[in-house]
PDB file of C-alpha atoms in Angstrom:
ATOM      1  CA  UNK A  23       0.328  -0.121  -0.481  1.00 70.00           C
ATOM      2  CA  UNK A  24       1.690   3.727  -0.855  1.00 77.00           C
ATOM      3  CA  UNK A  25       1.209   5.963   1.747  1.00 79.00           C
ATOM      4  CA  UNK A  26       0.553   9.448   0.093  1.00 82.00           C
ATOM      5  CA  UNK A  27       0.302  12.800   1.887  1.00 83.00           C
ATOM      6  CA  UNK A  28      -2.606  14.637   1.643  1.00 89.00           C
ATOM      7  CA  UNK A  29      -2.613  18.493   1.767  1.00 94.00           C
ATOM      8  CA  UNK A  30      -5.253  20.620   2.847  1.00 94.00           C
ATOM      9  CA  UNK A  31      -6.226  23.572   1.178  1.00 95.00           C
ATOM     10  CA  UNK A  32      -3.047  25.796   2.970  1.00 96.00           C
ATOM     11  CA  UNK A  33      -4.318  29.025   1.694  1.00 96.00           C
ATOM     12  CA  UNK A  34      -8.284  28.219   3.218  1.00 96.00           C
ATOM     13  CA  UNK A  35      -5.744  26.781   6.735  1.00 96.00           C
ATOM     14  CA  UNK A  36      -4.397  30.228   6.433  1.00 96.00           C
ATOM     15  CA  UNK A  37      -7.287  32.472   6.023  1.00 96.00           C
ATOM     16  CA  UNK A  38      -9.219  30.260   9.275  1.00 96.00           C
ATOM     17  CA  UNK A  39      -6.330  30.636  10.987  1.00 96.00           C
ATOM     18  CA  UNK A  40      -5.747  34.547  10.345  1.00 96.00           C
ATOM     19  CA  UNK A  41      -9.243  35.192  11.394  1.00 95.00           C
ATOM     20  CA  UNK A  42      -9.246  33.650  14.889  1.00 95.00           C
ATOM     21  CA  UNK A  43      -6.018  35.200  15.689  1.00 95.00           C
ATOM     22  CA  UNK A  44      -7.409  38.415  18.257  1.00 95.00           C
ATOM     23  CA  UNK A  45      -4.523  40.621  17.215  1.00 94.00           C
ATOM     24  CA  UNK A  46      -6.163  41.284  14.032  1.00 94.00           C
ATOM     25  CA  UNK A  47      -9.566  41.949  14.855  1.00 92.00           C
ATOM     26  CA  UNK A  48      -9.938  45.109  13.012  1.00 89.00           C
ATOM     27  CA  UNK A  49      -9.877  43.242  10.047  1.00 90.00           C
ATOM     28  CA  UNK A  50     -12.555  41.099  11.304  1.00 86.00           C
ATOM     29  CA  UNK A  51     -14.364  38.605   8.801  1.00 86.00           C
ATOM     30  CA  UNK A  52     -13.002  40.846   6.022  1.00 92.00           C
ATOM     31  CA  UNK A  53      -9.929  38.796   4.861  1.00 94.00           C
ATOM     32  CA  UNK A  54     -10.963  37.782   1.584  1.00 93.00           C
ATOM     33  CA  UNK A  55      -9.405  34.455  -0.381  1.00 91.00           C
ATOM     34  CA  UNK A  56     -11.269  35.176  -3.832  1.00 84.00           C
ATOM     35  CA  UNK A  57     -12.917  38.062  -5.252  1.00 80.00           C
ATOM     36  CA  UNK A  58     -13.424  41.151  -2.989  1.00 83.00           C
ATOM     37  CA  UNK A  59     -17.219  42.068  -2.451  1.00 83.00           C
ATOM     38  CA  UNK A  60     -18.672  45.249  -4.545  1.00 79.00           C
ATOM     39  CA  UNK A  61     -19.210  46.663  -1.384  1.00 81.00           C
ATOM     40  CA  UNK A  62     -16.110  47.526   0.669  1.00 80.00           C
ATOM     41  CA  UNK A  63     -15.104  47.816   4.435  1.00 82.00           C
ATOM     42  CA  UNK A  64     -12.465  48.794   5.436  1.00 82.00           C
ATOM     43  CA  UNK A  65      -9.725  47.706   6.112  1.00 86.00           C
ATOM     44  CA  UNK A  66     -10.102  44.875   4.560  1.00 90.00           C
ATOM     45  CA  UNK A  67      -7.155  42.086   3.576  1.00 93.00           C
ATOM     46  CA  UNK A  68      -6.331  39.556   1.170  1.00 93.00           C
ATOM     47  CA  UNK A  69      -4.970  36.384   0.905  1.00 95.00           C
ATOM     48  CA  UNK A  70      -3.483  34.710  -2.797  1.00 94.00           C
ATOM     49  CA  UNK A  71      -1.175  31.160  -2.758  1.00 94.00           C
ATOM     50  CA  UNK A  72       1.290  32.165  -5.519  1.00 92.00           C
ATOM     51  CA  UNK A  73       3.078  28.692  -5.953  1.00 89.00           C
ATOM     52  CA  UNK A  74       3.837  26.118  -3.595  1.00 88.00           C
ATOM     53  CA  UNK A  75       6.610  23.862  -4.753  1.00 84.00           C
ATOM     54  CA  UNK A  76       7.761  21.269  -3.209  1.00 86.00           C
ATOM     55  CA  UNK A  77      10.660  21.393  -0.757  1.00 86.00           C
ATOM     56  CA  UNK A  78      11.616  18.026  -2.422  1.00 84.00           C
ATOM     57  CA  UNK A  79      11.895  17.084  -5.624  1.00 80.00           C
ATOM     58  CA  UNK A  80       9.386  14.524  -6.672  1.00 82.00           C
ATOM     59  CA  UNK A  81       8.257  13.360  -3.395  1.00 84.00           C
ATOM     60  CA  UNK A  82       5.199  16.247  -2.604  1.00 87.00           C
ATOM     61  CA  UNK A  83       6.294  15.789   0.842  1.00 89.00           C
ATOM     62  CA  UNK A  84       6.413  19.102   2.334  1.00 93.00           C
ATOM     63  CA  UNK A  85       6.205  22.044   0.369  1.00 94.00           C
ATOM     64  CA  UNK A  86       6.966  25.290   0.434  1.00 92.00           C
ATOM     65  CA  UNK A  87       4.479  28.010  -0.068  1.00 93.00           C
ATOM     66  CA  UNK A  88       4.457  30.955  -1.316  1.00 94.00           C
ATOM     67  CA  UNK A  89       1.717  33.797  -1.100  1.00 95.00           C
ATOM     68  CA  UNK A  90       1.186  37.384  -0.677  1.00 95.00           C
ATOM     69  CA  UNK A  91      -1.114  39.217   1.895  1.00 95.00           C
ATOM     70  CA  UNK A  92      -2.887  42.559   0.681  1.00 92.00           C
ATOM     71  CA  UNK A  93      -4.286  45.150   3.588  1.00 92.00           C
ATOM     72  CA  UNK A  94      -6.502  48.361   2.056  1.00 87.00           C
ATOM     73  CA  UNK A  95      -7.576  50.747   3.017  1.00 76.00           C
ATOM     74  CA  UNK A  96      -7.581  52.747   6.866  1.00 71.00           C
ATOM     75  CA  UNK A  97      -5.138  55.073   7.081  1.00 76.00           C
ATOM     76  CA  UNK A  98      -1.643  53.932   6.821  1.00 80.00           C
ATOM     77  CA  UNK A  99      -0.747  53.650  10.005  1.00 84.00           C
ATOM     78  CA  UNK A 100      -3.539  51.238  10.096  1.00 85.00           C
ATOM     79  CA  UNK A 101      -3.135  48.926   7.400  1.00 88.00           C
ATOM     80  CA  UNK A 102       0.956  49.113   8.397  1.00 91.00           C
ATOM     81  CA  UNK A 103       0.074  48.355  12.104  1.00 93.00           C
ATOM     82  CA  UNK A 104      -2.235  45.801  10.570  1.00 94.00           C
ATOM     83  CA  UNK A 105       0.560  43.897   8.377  1.00 95.00           C
ATOM     84  CA  UNK A 106       3.391  43.873  10.854  1.00 96.00           C
ATOM     85  CA  UNK A 107       1.056  42.295  13.441  1.00 96.00           C
ATOM     86  CA  UNK A 108       0.551  39.997  10.860  1.00 97.00           C
ATOM     87  CA  UNK A 109       4.242  39.407  10.174  1.00 97.00           C
ATOM     88  CA  UNK A 110       4.670  38.885  13.571  1.00 97.00           C
ATOM     89  CA  UNK A 111       1.686  36.550  13.878  1.00 97.00           C
ATOM     90  CA  UNK A 112       3.076  34.252  11.110  1.00 97.00           C
ATOM     91  CA  UNK A 113       6.848  34.231  11.949  1.00 96.00           C
ATOM     92  CA  UNK A 114       6.014  33.308  15.579  1.00 96.00           C
ATOM     93  CA  UNK A 115       2.580  32.411  16.043  1.00 96.00           C
ATOM     94  CA  UNK A 116       2.333  29.914  12.671  1.00 96.00           C
ATOM     95  CA  UNK A 117       6.122  28.692  12.720  1.00 96.00           C
ATOM     96  CA  UNK A 118       7.334  25.832  14.145  1.00 94.00           C
ATOM     97  CA  UNK A 119       3.538  24.470  15.106  1.00 95.00           C
ATOM     98  CA  UNK A 120       0.574  22.291  14.315  1.00 95.00           C
ATOM     99  CA  UNK A 121      -2.693  23.971  13.800  1.00 95.00           C
ATOM    100  CA  UNK A 122      -5.708  22.345  13.640  1.00 94.00           C
ATOM    101  CA  UNK A 123      -8.728  24.483  11.470  1.00 95.00           C
ATOM    102  CA  UNK A 124     -11.706  23.632   9.463  1.00 95.00           C
ATOM    103  CA  UNK A 125      -9.794  23.589   6.574  1.00 94.00           C
ATOM    104  CA  UNK A 126      -7.883  20.669   7.380  1.00 93.00           C
ATOM    105  CA  UNK A 127      -4.853  20.078  10.261  1.00 94.00           C
ATOM    106  CA  UNK A 128      -1.403  20.899   9.155  1.00 95.00           C
ATOM    107  CA  UNK A 129       1.972  22.028  10.488  1.00 96.00           C
ATOM    108  CA  UNK A 130       3.482  24.934   9.772  1.00 96.00           C
ATOM    109  CA  UNK A 131       8.034  25.105   9.687  1.00 95.00           C
ATOM    110  CA  UNK A 132      10.436  28.366   8.952  1.00 95.00           C
ATOM    111  CA  UNK A 133       8.031  31.310   7.959  1.00 95.00           C
ATOM    112  CA  UNK A 134      10.512  34.083   5.732  1.00 93.00           C
ATOM    113  CA  UNK A 135       9.114  37.470   4.615  1.00 91.00           C
ATOM    114  CA  UNK A 136      11.674  38.216   2.788  1.00 86.00           C
ATOM    115  CA  UNK A 137      10.762  41.626   1.147  1.00 85.00           C
ATOM    116  CA  UNK A 138       9.418  42.579   3.906  1.00 91.00           C
ATOM    117  CA  UNK A 139       5.818  44.537   4.525  1.00 92.00           C
ATOM    118  CA  UNK A 140       6.259  47.206   0.985  1.00 90.00           C
ATOM    119  CA  UNK A 141       3.848  50.348   1.638  1.00 86.00           C
ATOM    120  CA  UNK A 142       2.627  52.050  -1.592  1.00 80.00           C
ATOM    121  CA  UNK A 143       2.159  56.427  -1.228  1.00 63.00           C
ATOM    122  CA  UNK A 144      -0.853  57.563  -1.423  1.00 59.00           C
ATOM    123  CA  UNK A 145      -1.444  59.629  -5.514  1.00 61.00           C
ATOM    124  CA  UNK A 146      -4.621  61.605  -5.868  1.00 60.00           C
ATOM    125  CA  UNK A 147      -5.773  58.739  -7.836  1.00 59.00           C
ATOM    126  CA  UNK A 148      -5.508  56.241  -4.995  1.00 57.00           C
ATOM    127  CA  UNK A 149      -7.488  58.965  -2.756  1.00 56.00           C
ATOM    128  CA  UNK A 150     -10.032  59.557  -5.258  1.00 55.00           C
ATOM    129  CA  UNK A 151     -13.959  58.910  -4.022  1.00 54.00           C
ATOM    130  CA  UNK A 152     -15.124  56.608  -6.245  1.00 55.00           C
ATOM    131  CA  UNK A 153     -18.783  56.084  -7.728  1.00 56.00           C
ATOM    132  CA  UNK A 154     -19.992  54.354  -4.725  1.00 56.00           C
ATOM    133  CA  UNK A 155     -18.144  56.007  -2.391  1.00 53.00           C
ATOM    134  CA  UNK A 156     -14.977  53.935  -1.817  1.00 53.00           C
ATOM    135  CA  UNK A 157     -11.608  54.965  -1.059  1.00 50.00           C
ATOM    136  CA  UNK A 158      -8.425  53.959  -2.224  1.00 46.00           C
ATOM    137  CA  UNK A 159      -9.240  52.130  -5.711  1.00 50.00           C
ATOM    138  CA  UNK A 160      -6.593  51.399  -6.835  1.00 45.00           C
ATOM    139  CA  UNK A 161      -3.862  49.660  -4.812  1.00 55.00           C
ATOM    140  CA  UNK A 162      -3.255  48.092  -1.103  1.00 63.00           C
ATOM    141  CA  UNK A 163      -1.970  50.261   0.596  1.00 77.00           C
ATOM    142  CA  UNK A 164       0.683  47.162   2.521  1.00 90.00           C
ATOM    143  CA  UNK A 165       1.792  44.040   1.225  1.00 91.00           C
ATOM    144  CA  UNK A 166       3.800  41.636   2.023  1.00 94.00           C
ATOM    145  CA  UNK A 167       4.679  38.386   0.585  1.00 94.00           C
ATOM    146  CA  UNK A 168       5.645  35.269   3.130  1.00 95.00           C
ATOM    147  CA  UNK A 169       7.359  31.914   2.013  1.00 94.00           C
ATOM    148  CA  UNK A 170       5.455  28.887   4.241  1.00 96.00           C
ATOM    149  CA  UNK A 171       7.623  25.687   4.520  1.00 96.00           C
ATOM    150  CA  UNK A 172       3.932  23.369   5.403  1.00 96.00           C
ATOM    151  CA  UNK A 173       3.059  20.136   5.581  1.00 94.00           C
ATOM    152  CA  UNK A 174      -0.177  17.873   6.414  1.00 93.00           C
ATOM    153  CA  UNK A 175      -0.701  16.577   9.866  1.00 90.00           C
ATOM    154  CA  UNK A 176      -0.082  13.223  10.524  1.00 81.00           C
ATOM    155  CA  UNK A 177      -3.954  12.706  10.516  1.00 66.00           C
ATOM    156  CA  UNK A 178      -3.551  13.013   6.882  1.00 58.00           C
ATOM    157  CA  UNK A 179      -0.785  11.333   6.154  1.00 59.00           C
ATOM    158  CA  UNK A 180      -2.792   8.253   4.585  1.00 58.00           C
ATOM    159  CA  UNK A 181      -2.618   5.273   2.460  1.00 50.00           C
TER     160      UNK A 181
ATOM    161  CA  UNK B 204      50.386  27.245   0.458  1.00 72.00           C
ATOM    162  CA  UNK B 205      48.392  28.827  -3.050  1.00 82.00           C
ATOM    163  CA  UNK B 206      47.264  31.746  -2.811  1.00 85.00           C
ATOM    164  CA  UNK B 207      44.059  33.103  -5.611  1.00 80.00           C
ATOM    165  CA  UNK B 208      44.557  36.378  -6.780  1.00 81.00           C
ATOM    166  CA  UNK B 209      41.510  37.115  -9.004  1.00 76.00           C
ATOM    167  CA  UNK B 210      42.014  38.832 -12.106  1.00 78.00           C
ATOM    168  CA  UNK B 211      41.735  42.436 -11.873  1.00 82.00           C
ATOM    169  CA  UNK B 212      38.116  41.720 -14.945  1.00 87.00           C
ATOM    170  CA  UNK B 213      36.895  39.035 -13.191  1.00 86.00           C
ATOM    171  CA  UNK B 214      33.587  40.091 -13.305  1.00 85.00           C
ATOM    172  CA  UNK B 215      33.297  40.653 -16.532  1.00 87.00           C
ATOM    173  CA  UNK B 216      35.413  37.202 -16.890  1.00 88.00           C
ATOM    174  CA  UNK B 217      32.802  35.677 -15.046  1.00 88.00           C
ATOM    175  CA  UNK B 218      29.723  37.691 -16.793  1.00 87.00           C
ATOM    176  CA  UNK B 219      30.824  36.753 -20.383  1.00 88.00           C
ATOM    177  CA  UNK B 220      31.492  32.683 -19.161  1.00 91.00           C
ATOM    178  CA  UNK B 221      27.524  32.480 -17.583  1.00 91.00           C
ATOM    179  CA  UNK B 222      25.593  34.962 -20.423  1.00 93.00           C
ATOM    180  CA  UNK B 223      24.520  31.627 -22.241  1.00 93.00           C
ATOM    181  CA  UNK B 224      22.663  29.603 -19.107  1.00 93.00           C
ATOM    182  CA  UNK B 225      21.018  33.201 -18.266  1.00 92.00           C
ATOM    183  CA  UNK B 226      20.188  33.544 -20.561  1.00 94.00           C
ATOM    184  CA  UNK B 227      18.628  30.264 -20.914  1.00 94.00           C
ATOM    185  CA  UNK B 228      17.038  30.904 -17.641  1.00 94.00           C
ATOM    186  CA  UNK B 229      15.611  34.342 -18.277  1.00 94.00           C
ATOM    187  CA  UNK B 230      13.982  32.227 -21.202  1.00 95.00           C
ATOM    188  CA  UNK B 231      12.642  29.578 -19.274  1.00 94.00           C
ATOM    189  CA  UNK B 232      11.153  31.811 -17.101  1.00 94.00           C
ATOM    190  CA  UNK B 233       9.137  33.942 -19.732  1.00 95.00           C
ATOM    191  CA  UNK B 234       8.149  29.912 -20.610  1.00 94.00           C
ATOM    192  CA  UNK B 235       6.565  29.282 -17.396  1.00 93.00           C
ATOM    193  CA  UNK B 236       4.969  32.799 -16.971  1.00 93.00           C
ATOM    194  CA  UNK B 237       3.357  33.034 -20.196  1.00 92.00           C
ATOM    195  CA  UNK B 238       1.846  29.694 -19.241  1.00 90.00           C
ATOM    196  CA  UNK B 239       1.071  30.989 -15.156  1.00 88.00           C
ATOM    197  CA  UNK B 240      -1.496  33.773 -16.287  1.00 85.00           C
ATOM    198  CA  UNK B 241      -5.188  33.586 -16.411  1.00 84.00           C
ATOM    199  CA  UNK B 242      -6.156  32.428 -21.039  1.00 79.00           C
ATOM    200  CA  UNK B 243      -7.661  36.055 -21.477  1.00 77.00           C
ATOM    201  CA  UNK B 244      -4.278  37.389 -21.427  1.00 71.00           C
ATOM    202  CA  UNK B 245      -2.746  37.179 -24.985  1.00 79.00           C
ATOM    203  CA  UNK B 246      -1.128  40.753 -24.748  1.00 89.00           C
ATOM    204  CA  UNK B 247       0.400  40.081 -22.231  1.00 92.00           C
ATOM    205  CA  UNK B 248       1.653  36.968 -23.210  1.00 91.00           C
ATOM    206  CA  UNK B 249       2.513  38.349 -26.288  1.00 92.00           C
ATOM    207  CA  UNK B 250       5.081  41.350 -23.605  1.00 94.00           C
ATOM    208  CA  UNK B 251       7.025  39.150 -22.188  1.00 95.00           C
ATOM    209  CA  UNK B 252      10.744  38.420 -22.873  1.00 95.00           C
ATOM    210  CA  UNK B 253      13.952  38.032 -22.055  1.00 96.00           C
ATOM    211  CA  UNK B 254      15.642  40.996 -21.352  1.00 94.00           C
ATOM    212  CA  UNK B 255      19.808  42.185 -21.724  1.00 94.00           C
ATOM    213  CA  UNK B 256      20.912  45.392 -20.985  1.00 91.00           C
ATOM    214  CA  UNK B 257      22.453  47.177 -18.290  1.00 89.00           C
ATOM    215  CA  UNK B 258      20.333  45.962 -15.747  1.00 88.00           C
ATOM    216  CA  UNK B 259      22.104  42.662 -17.206  1.00 89.00           C
ATOM    217  CA  UNK B 260      19.984  39.415 -17.604  1.00 92.00           C
ATOM    218  CA  UNK B 261      16.533  39.444 -16.705  1.00 93.00           C
ATOM    219  CA  UNK B 262      12.577  38.256 -18.183  1.00 94.00           C
ATOM    220  CA  UNK B 263      10.238  41.097 -18.620  1.00 94.00           C
ATOM    221  CA  UNK B 264       7.169  42.038 -19.179  1.00 95.00           C
ATOM    222  CA  UNK B 265       6.429  45.370 -21.181  1.00 94.00           C
ATOM    223  CA  UNK B 266       2.046  44.906 -20.996  1.00 93.00           C
ATOM    224  CA  UNK B 267       1.214  48.410 -19.354  1.00 90.00           C
ATOM    225  CA  UNK B 268      -0.921  46.204 -17.047  1.00 90.00           C
ATOM    226  CA  UNK B 269       1.398  44.204 -15.918  1.00 92.00           C
ATOM    227  CA  UNK B 270       1.894  45.514 -12.840  1.00 89.00           C
ATOM    228  CA  UNK B 271      -1.538  44.750 -11.625  1.00 87.00           C
ATOM    229  CA  UNK B 272      -1.511  40.938 -13.264  1.00 91.00           C
ATOM    230  CA  UNK B 273       2.241  40.680 -11.370  1.00 92.00           C
ATOM    231  CA  UNK B 274       0.847  41.388  -8.161  1.00 89.00           C
ATOM    232  CA  UNK B 275      -3.346  42.006  -8.664  1.00 86.00           C
ATOM    233  CA  UNK B 276      -5.511  44.840  -6.904  1.00 80.00           C
ATOM    234  CA  UNK B 277      -8.018  45.785  -4.917  1.00 78.00           C
ATOM    235  CA  UNK B 278     -10.212  43.943  -7.875  1.00 77.00           C
ATOM    236  CA  UNK B 279      -8.364  42.012  -9.049  1.00 82.00           C
ATOM    237  CA  UNK B 280      -6.258  38.510  -7.836  1.00 84.00           C
ATOM    238  CA  UNK B 281      -2.468  38.329  -8.453  1.00 89.00           C
ATOM    239  CA  UNK B 282      -1.458  36.510 -11.269  1.00 91.00           C
ATOM    240  CA  UNK B 283       2.543  36.154 -10.531  1.00 92.00           C
ATOM    241  CA  UNK B 284       3.398  34.880 -13.711  1.00 94.00           C
ATOM    242  CA  UNK B 285       7.152  35.365 -13.409  1.00 94.00           C
ATOM    243  CA  UNK B 286       7.282  35.329 -10.076  1.00 92.00           C
ATOM    244  CA  UNK B 287       6.132  32.075 -10.574  1.00 92.00           C
ATOM    245  CA  UNK B 288       8.324  31.532 -13.612  1.00 93.00           C
ATOM    246  CA  UNK B 289      11.025  32.536 -11.644  1.00 91.00           C
ATOM    247  CA  UNK B 290      10.251  29.646  -8.939  1.00 88.00           C
ATOM    248  CA  UNK B 291      10.173  27.386 -11.559  1.00 88.00           C
ATOM    249  CA  UNK B 292      14.096  27.856 -12.914  1.00 86.00           C
ATOM    250  CA  UNK B 293      15.325  27.824  -9.818  1.00 78.00           C
ATOM    251  CA  UNK B 294      15.359  28.478  -5.771  1.00 71.00           C
ATOM    252  CA  UNK B 295      13.820  31.835  -6.050  1.00 71.00           C
ATOM    253  CA  UNK B 296      14.311  34.529  -3.335  1.00 71.00           C
ATOM    254  CA  UNK B 297      12.513  38.213  -3.855  1.00 72.00           C
ATOM    255  CA  UNK B 298      14.529  40.908  -3.263  1.00 65.00           C
TER     256      UNK B 298
END
């Protein structure tokens, strides 16, 4: 019998884990992984999974996921506060532990944010009011990319 | 004990020696990037290419919306084709 590693949907896992963190309470449940609703309440955030290649080629046992985190809206300081708290949570609370979510159990290894947090500068365009009252229409105020080593928890490795 | 004394123009020698390999890596980035975005971005695919200039050798897109396709915005998710291509071409460390 072949033992298969069955990876959970890590993007869904990260979403559920992030929503549960009290330090990100200012986002409420406004962390999105797909399209953002047309009627928006700021601040809000988006998680995008970019890639997740295997650490060891050909094993598919442990992957290194590349995720992009975007935080929109609010004041520049407020969005930076959220983004920086998020980085700290990923590095200090997510890494090195097993986590249980409704999307599956997983173990997170090393977390790195190689570029740190990038902040966009407001311009008249990004500050403009749109017809439906949105602000900051074009760009995220803060963005960072995290590389997270991930593997399924033992219960998800089966034959 | 021997001593290694690099030539004064070692950087140029190394640059010239690795040029074909660096071009082939850039071409692989372009190839994977063109396969890693949504199928409705034909103009973006055509804008991908290998550049070689004062910046060095690399992969780029000249599409006016390339930054949105790469990084996304409030309305559109990031597709990250060039970063995916770089990841496929080797261990990619953003800087």
